[in-house]
Amino acid sequence: MATTSTPPPKTEPPAGSAGGTGSTSLDKYFHITERGSTVRTELVAGVATFLTMAYILFVNPAILGTIKDHTGVGLPFDQVLTV
């Protein structure tokens, strides 16, 4: 004897819950809550990514500028940053 069960219906978090409102234009456009995230989480992740990339813009030239070629000449920071 086999029994079948139906999956529980999907429920949206209430509008005032801490999990996100679900009524923001960002959420409507990107379907953030439908994908299991919140607008706040996505914004924090975006800011963290931006800050990481901004940090790398200055760290890479500093590292590359310390390397000398076979004649002992290194690249100036401003030139490496520009390239």
mmCIF file of N, CA and C in Angstrom, residues 18-54:
data_model
loop_
_atom_site.group_PDB
_atom_site.id
_atom_site.type_symbol
_atom_site.label_atom_id
_atom_site.label_comp_id
_atom_site.label_asym_id
_atom_site.label_seq_id
_atom_site.Cartn_x
_atom_site.Cartn_y
_atom_site.Cartn_z
ATOM 1 N N ALA A 18 11.691 40.110 9.532
ATOM 2 C CA ALA A 18 13.112 40.437 9.423
ATOM 3 C C ALA A 18 13.734 39.808 8.187
ATOM 4 N N GLY A 19 13.066 38.864 7.558
ATOM 5 C CA GLY A 19 13.603 38.191 6.400
ATOM 6 C C GLY A 19 13.534 39.010 5.125
ATOM 7 N N GLY A 20 13.014 40.176 5.155
ATOM 8 C CA GLY A 20 12.907 40.998 3.954
ATOM 9 C C GLY A 20 11.456 41.326 3.692
ATOM 10 N N THR A 21 11.225 42.430 3.038
ATOM 11 C CA THR A 21 9.861 42.859 2.817
ATOM 12 C C THR A 21 9.230 42.162 1.633
ATOM 13 N N GLY A 22 9.959 41.922 0.588
ATOM 14 C CA GLY A 22 9.380 41.305 -0.581
ATOM 15 C C GLY A 22 8.621 42.283 -1.440
ATOM 16 N N SER A 23 8.507 43.517 -1.012
ATOM 17 C CA SER A 23 7.753 44.493 -1.785
ATOM 18 C C SER A 23 8.648 45.579 -2.373
ATOM 19 N N THR A 24 9.965 45.461 -2.204
ATOM 20 C CA THR A 24 10.852 46.462 -2.773
ATOM 21 C C THR A 24 10.980 46.239 -4.266
ATOM 22 N N SER A 25 11.328 47.292 -4.964
ATOM 23 C CA SER A 25 11.467 47.171 -6.412
ATOM 24 C C SER A 25 12.641 46.267 -6.775
ATOM 25 N N LEU A 26 13.700 46.271 -5.954
ATOM 26 C CA LEU A 26 14.820 45.359 -6.207
ATOM 27 C C LEU A 26 14.371 43.905 -6.113
ATOM 28 N N ASP A 27 13.579 43.613 -5.109
ATOM 29 C CA ASP A 27 13.095 42.248 -4.932
ATOM 30 C C ASP A 27 12.154 41.852 -6.058
ATOM 31 N N LYS A 28 11.306 42.762 -6.472
ATOM 32 C CA LYS A 28 10.387 42.449 -7.567
ATOM 33 C C LYS A 28 11.138 42.203 -8.867
ATOM 34 N N TYR A 29 12.175 42.984 -9.114
ATOM 35 C CA TYR A 29 12.914 42.863 -10.374
ATOM 36 C C TYR A 29 13.798 41.617 -10.400
ATOM 37 N N PHE A 30 14.535 41.370 -9.309
ATOM 38 C CA PHE A 30 15.491 40.267 -9.276
ATOM 39 C C PHE A 30 14.943 38.991 -8.636
ATOM 40 N N HIS A 31 13.721 39.022 -8.082
ATOM 41 C CA HIS A 31 13.096 37.864 -7.436
ATOM 42 C C HIS A 31 14.007 37.295 -6.342
ATOM 43 N N ILE A 32 14.479 38.172 -5.478
ATOM 44 C CA ILE A 32 15.470 37.790 -4.468
ATOM 45 C C ILE A 32 14.886 36.825 -3.437
ATOM 46 N N THR A 33 13.714 37.119 -2.904
ATOM 47 C CA THR A 33 13.141 36.237 -1.877
ATOM 48 C C THR A 33 12.732 34.894 -2.467
ATOM 49 N N GLU A 34 12.360 34.869 -3.729
ATOM 50 C CA GLU A 34 12.016 33.597 -4.365
ATOM 51 C C GLU A 34 13.234 32.687 -4.460
ATOM 52 N N ARG A 35 14.418 33.270 -4.488
ATOM 53 C CA ARG A 35 15.652 32.494 -4.609
ATOM 54 C C ARG A 35 16.269 32.186 -3.240
ATOM 55 N N GLY A 36 15.580 32.546 -2.171
ATOM 56 C CA GLY A 36 16.038 32.177 -0.835
ATOM 57 C C GLY A 36 17.000 33.156 -0.190
ATOM 58 N N SER A 37 16.976 34.413 -0.596
ATOM 59 C CA SER A 37 17.866 35.410 -0.012
ATOM 60 C C SER A 37 17.041 36.617 0.409
ATOM 61 N N THR A 38 17.734 37.631 0.913
ATOM 62 C CA THR A 38 17.064 38.877 1.263
ATOM 63 C C THR A 38 17.761 40.027 0.555
ATOM 64 N N VAL A 39 17.062 41.128 0.436
ATOM 65 C CA VAL A 39 17.636 42.305 -0.212
ATOM 66 C C VAL A 39 18.846 42.781 0.582
ATOM 67 N N ARG A 40 18.759 42.767 1.899
ATOM 68 C CA ARG A 40 19.880 43.207 2.738
ATOM 69 C C ARG A 40 21.114 42.341 2.506
ATOM 70 N N THR A 41 20.935 41.031 2.452
ATOM 71 C CA THR A 41 22.062 40.124 2.220
ATOM 72 C C THR A 41 22.729 40.422 0.891
ATOM 73 N N GLU A 42 21.942 40.635 -0.140
ATOM 74 C CA GLU A 42 22.493 40.901 -1.467
ATOM 75 C C GLU A 42 23.202 42.250 -1.518
ATOM 76 N N LEU A 43 22.661 43.253 -0.833
ATOM 77 C CA LEU A 43 23.318 44.562 -0.808
ATOM 78 C C LEU A 43 24.641 44.506 -0.050
ATOM 79 N N VAL A 44 24.668 43.799 1.072
ATOM 80 C CA VAL A 44 25.918 43.655 1.831
ATOM 81 C C VAL A 44 26.954 42.902 1.000
ATOM 82 N N ALA A 45 26.534 41.865 0.298
ATOM 83 C CA ALA A 45 27.459 41.111 -0.554
ATOM 84 C C ALA A 45 27.993 41.986 -1.685
ATOM 85 N N GLY A 46 27.145 42.824 -2.257
ATOM 86 C CA GLY A 46 27.587 43.724 -3.318
ATOM 87 C C GLY A 46 28.591 44.748 -2.829
ATOM 88 N N VAL A 47 28.353 45.303 -1.655
ATOM 89 C CA VAL A 47 29.292 46.281 -1.086
ATOM 90 C C VAL A 47 30.621 45.604 -0.756
ATOM 91 N N ALA A 48 30.569 44.403 -0.210
ATOM 92 C CA ALA A 48 31.805 43.673 0.107
ATOM 93 C C ALA A 48 32.609 43.384 -1.157
ATOM 94 N N THR A 49 31.935 43.004 -2.225
ATOM 95 C CA THR A 49 32.622 42.749 -3.495
ATOM 96 C C THR A 49 33.242 44.021 -4.040
ATOM 97 N N PHE A 50 32.510 45.123 -3.977
ATOM 98 C CA PHE A 50 33.032 46.399 -4.466
ATOM 99 C C PHE A 50 34.277 46.817 -3.684
ATOM 100 N N LEU A 51 34.221 46.720 -2.359
ATOM 101 C CA LEU A 51 35.368 47.110 -1.540
ATOM 102 C C LEU A 51 36.575 46.214 -1.800
ATOM 103 N N THR A 52 36.335 44.937 -2.028
ATOM 104 C CA THR A 52 37.437 44.024 -2.348
ATOM 105 C C THR A 52 38.103 44.413 -3.657
ATOM 106 N N MET A 53 37.316 44.720 -4.665
ATOM 107 C CA MET A 53 37.887 45.096 -5.960
ATOM 108 C C MET A 53 38.606 46.444 -5.867
ATOM 109 N N ALA A 54 38.075 47.374 -5.096
ATOM 110 C CA ALA A 54 38.745 48.664 -4.918
ATOM 111 C C ALA A 54 40.079 48.480 -4.198
#
